[in-house]
mmCIF file of C-alpha atoms in Angstrom:
data_model
loop_
_atom_site.group_PDB
_atom_site.id
_atom_site.type_symbol
_atom_site.label_atom_id
_atom_site.label_comp_id
_atom_site.label_asym_id
_atom_site.label_seq_id
_atom_site.Cartn_x
_atom_site.Cartn_y
_atom_site.Cartn_z
ATOM 1 C CA MET A 76 2.123 -16.498 12.109
ATOM 2 C CA PRO A 77 3.847 -14.661 9.514
ATOM 3 C CA ARG A 78 2.824 -10.729 9.394
ATOM 4 C CA TYR A 79 3.380 -9.216 5.898
ATOM 5 C CA LEU A 80 4.042 -5.717 4.513
ATOM 6 C CA THR A 81 1.958 -4.713 1.598
ATOM 7 C CA MET A 82 2.886 -1.649 -0.807
ATOM 8 C CA ILE A 83 0.559 -0.327 -2.282
ATOM 9 C CA ARG A 84 2.306 1.483 -5.060
ATOM 10 C CA ILE A 85 0.602 3.988 -7.688
ATOM 11 C CA GLU A 86 0.850 6.311 -10.268
ATOM 12 C CA GLU A 87 0.893 9.812 -8.180
ATOM 13 C CA GLY A 88 -1.963 11.975 -9.727
ATOM 14 C CA ALA A 89 -2.578 9.357 -12.177
ATOM 15 C CA PHE A 90 -6.384 9.639 -11.132
ATOM 16 C CA GLU A 91 -8.424 11.224 -8.592
ATOM 17 C CA MET A 92 -10.907 9.129 -6.482
ATOM 18 C CA SER A 93 -13.647 11.280 -7.268
ATOM 19 C CA GLU A 94 -13.385 9.501 -10.529
ATOM 20 C CA ALA A 95 -14.233 6.479 -8.969
ATOM 21 C CA ASP A 96 -17.483 4.606 -9.315
ATOM 22 C CA ALA A 97 -21.074 4.576 -6.643
ATOM 23 C CA GLY A 98 -19.452 1.662 -5.512
ATOM 24 C CA PHE A 99 -16.096 1.850 -5.024
ATOM 25 C CA GLY A 100 -16.263 3.006 -1.051
ATOM 26 C CA GLN A 101 -18.900 0.464 -0.172
ATOM 27 C CA ARG A 102 -16.546 -2.568 -1.667
ATOM 28 C CA MET A 103 -13.392 -1.236 0.596
ATOM 29 C CA GLU A 104 -15.108 -1.153 3.647
ATOM 30 C CA ALA A 105 -16.800 -4.522 2.914
ATOM 31 C CA LEU A 106 -13.830 -5.798 2.074
ATOM 32 C CA PHE A 107 -11.779 -4.163 5.163
ATOM 33 C CA GLU A 108 -14.331 -5.155 7.692
ATOM 34 C CA GLU A 109 -14.109 -8.808 6.305
ATOM 35 C CA ILE A 110 -10.251 -8.967 6.419
ATOM 36 C CA THR A 111 -10.309 -7.116 9.796
ATOM 37 C CA LYS A 112 -13.116 -9.646 11.395
ATOM 38 C CA ALA A 113 -10.991 -12.934 9.597
ATOM 39 C CA GLY A 114 -8.092 -11.583 11.931
ATOM 40 C CA VAL A 115 -5.553 -10.569 9.390
ATOM 41 C CA MET A 116 -5.521 -7.377 9.493
ATOM 42 C CA LEU A 117 -3.045 -5.626 12.060
ATOM 43 C CA GLU A 118 -2.744 -1.994 10.567
ATOM 44 C CA THR A 119 -3.762 0.147 7.292
ATOM 45 C CA ALA A 120 -3.880 3.437 5.911
ATOM 46 C CA GLY A 121 -3.147 5.903 2.823
ATOM 47 C CA LEU A 122 -0.406 7.855 2.229
ATOM 48 C CA LYS A 123 -0.233 11.960 1.835
ATOM 49 C CA PRO A 124 1.112 13.149 -1.424
ATOM 50 C CA THR A 125 4.633 12.899 -2.034
ATOM 51 C CA GLU A 126 4.947 16.967 -2.289
ATOM 52 C CA GLU A 127 4.515 16.710 1.730
ATOM 53 C CA GLY A 128 7.285 14.384 2.320
ATOM 54 C CA LYS A 129 10.955 14.378 1.992
ATOM 55 C CA ARG A 130 13.935 11.700 1.255
ATOM 56 C CA VAL A 131 17.002 11.183 3.412
ATOM 57 C CA VAL A 132 19.729 9.628 1.799
ATOM 58 C CA TRP A 133 22.966 8.069 3.078
ATOM 59 C CA GLU A 134 25.284 7.975 0.481
ATOM 60 C CA GLY A 135 29.285 8.134 0.793
ATOM 61 C CA GLY A 136 29.567 8.863 4.476
ATOM 62 C CA LYS A 137 27.235 12.171 4.069
ATOM 63 C CA ILE A 138 23.153 12.438 4.478
ATOM 64 C CA SER A 139 21.010 14.327 2.597
ATOM 65 C CA TYR A 140 17.974 15.686 2.419
ATOM 66 C CA THR A 141 15.063 15.979 -0.964
ATOM 67 C CA ASP A 142 12.288 17.897 -0.752
ATOM 68 C CA GLY A 143 9.170 16.004 -2.541
ATOM 69 C CA PRO A 144 7.533 15.990 -4.805
ATOM 70 C CA PHE A 145 9.689 13.134 -5.885
ATOM 71 C CA THR A 146 9.400 13.938 -9.646
ATOM 72 C CA GLU A 147 12.233 11.258 -11.043
ATOM 73 C CA THR A 148 10.164 8.559 -9.529
ATOM 74 C CA LYS A 149 7.163 7.435 -11.528
ATOM 75 C CA GLU A 150 5.259 5.034 -9.184
ATOM 76 C CA VAL A 151 5.124 5.680 -5.266
ATOM 77 C CA VAL A 152 4.004 4.053 -2.052
ATOM 78 C CA GLY A 153 0.359 5.128 -1.685
ATOM 79 C CA GLY A 154 -0.810 3.484 0.923
ATOM 80 C CA TYR A 155 0.156 0.287 3.050
ATOM 81 C CA SER A 156 -1.242 -2.652 5.579
ATOM 82 C CA ILE A 157 0.662 -4.946 7.420
ATOM 83 C CA THR A 158 -1.178 -8.356 7.658
ATOM 84 C CA GLN A 159 -0.741 -11.477 9.903
ATOM 85 C CA CYS A 160 -1.021 -14.864 7.541
ATOM 86 C CA LYS A 161 -0.889 -18.284 7.529
ATOM 87 C CA ASP A 162 1.644 -17.895 4.887
ATOM 88 C CA LEU A 163 2.490 -16.170 1.445
ATOM 89 C CA ALA A 164 -0.042 -17.400 -0.495
ATOM 90 C CA GLU A 165 -3.039 -16.072 1.640
ATOM 91 C CA ALA A 166 -1.256 -12.806 1.865
ATOM 92 C CA MET A 167 -1.437 -12.743 -1.864
ATOM 93 C CA GLU A 168 -4.921 -13.503 -1.700
ATOM 94 C CA TRP A 169 -5.914 -10.794 0.144
ATOM 95 C CA SER A 170 -3.855 -8.528 -2.204
ATOM 96 C CA LYS A 171 -5.834 -9.650 -5.079
ATOM 97 C CA ARG A 172 -9.312 -9.262 -3.138
ATOM 98 C CA PHE A 173 -7.793 -5.463 -2.404
ATOM 99 C CA LEU A 174 -6.742 -5.009 -6.331
ATOM 100 C CA GLU A 175 -9.821 -5.994 -7.631
ATOM 101 C CA VAL A 176 -12.256 -3.427 -5.575
ATOM 102 C CA HIS A 177 -10.511 -0.625 -7.862
ATOM 103 C CA PRO A 178 -12.102 0.976 -10.783
ATOM 104 C CA PRO A 179 -10.675 -1.234 -13.527
ATOM 105 C CA GLN A 180 -9.473 1.715 -15.517
ATOM 106 C CA TRP A 181 -6.867 2.225 -12.649
ATOM 107 C CA LYS A 182 -3.434 1.184 -12.166
ATOM 108 C CA VAL A 183 -2.936 0.015 -8.535
ATOM 109 C CA THR A 184 -0.023 -2.330 -7.281
ATOM 110 C CA CYS A 185 0.461 -4.447 -4.231
ATOM 111 C CA GLU A 186 3.974 -5.399 -3.482
ATOM 112 C CA VAL A 187 3.774 -7.848 -0.695
ATOM 113 C CA ARG A 188 6.899 -8.452 1.613
ATOM 114 C CA GLU A 189 7.042 -10.998 5.082
ATOM 115 C CA ILE A 190 8.656 -8.968 7.640
ATOM 116 C CA GLU A 191 11.487 -10.088 9.079
ATOM 117 C CA GLU A 192 11.447 -11.066 12.759
ATOM 118 C CA MET A 193 14.075 -10.016 15.375
ATOM 119 C CA GLY A 194 15.349 -12.080 17.604
#
């Protein structure tokens, strides 16, 4: 079965976890339990803020480094998951369900990409 990388894109600093409604954590926990029991979730995690990150760029035959935060970027990857689904439609359905757990005033985007298997 194919594997999919889902990148959770957020506008960094646009909202705080403390702004979530009281049931948010319970809804997320229930969804993660369901997706894990279904054998779909292989790995997931949130990412630390960009101010703690670095970028490495290869351009013109040279390496350059940029310390975070990356102010020129409005939307950043705030987390990820790796799932194993029968097809893209199933991966998209899980992403839809993940987004629906979030408070309606938040803007969260999921980019779903199939992982290219090597060899």
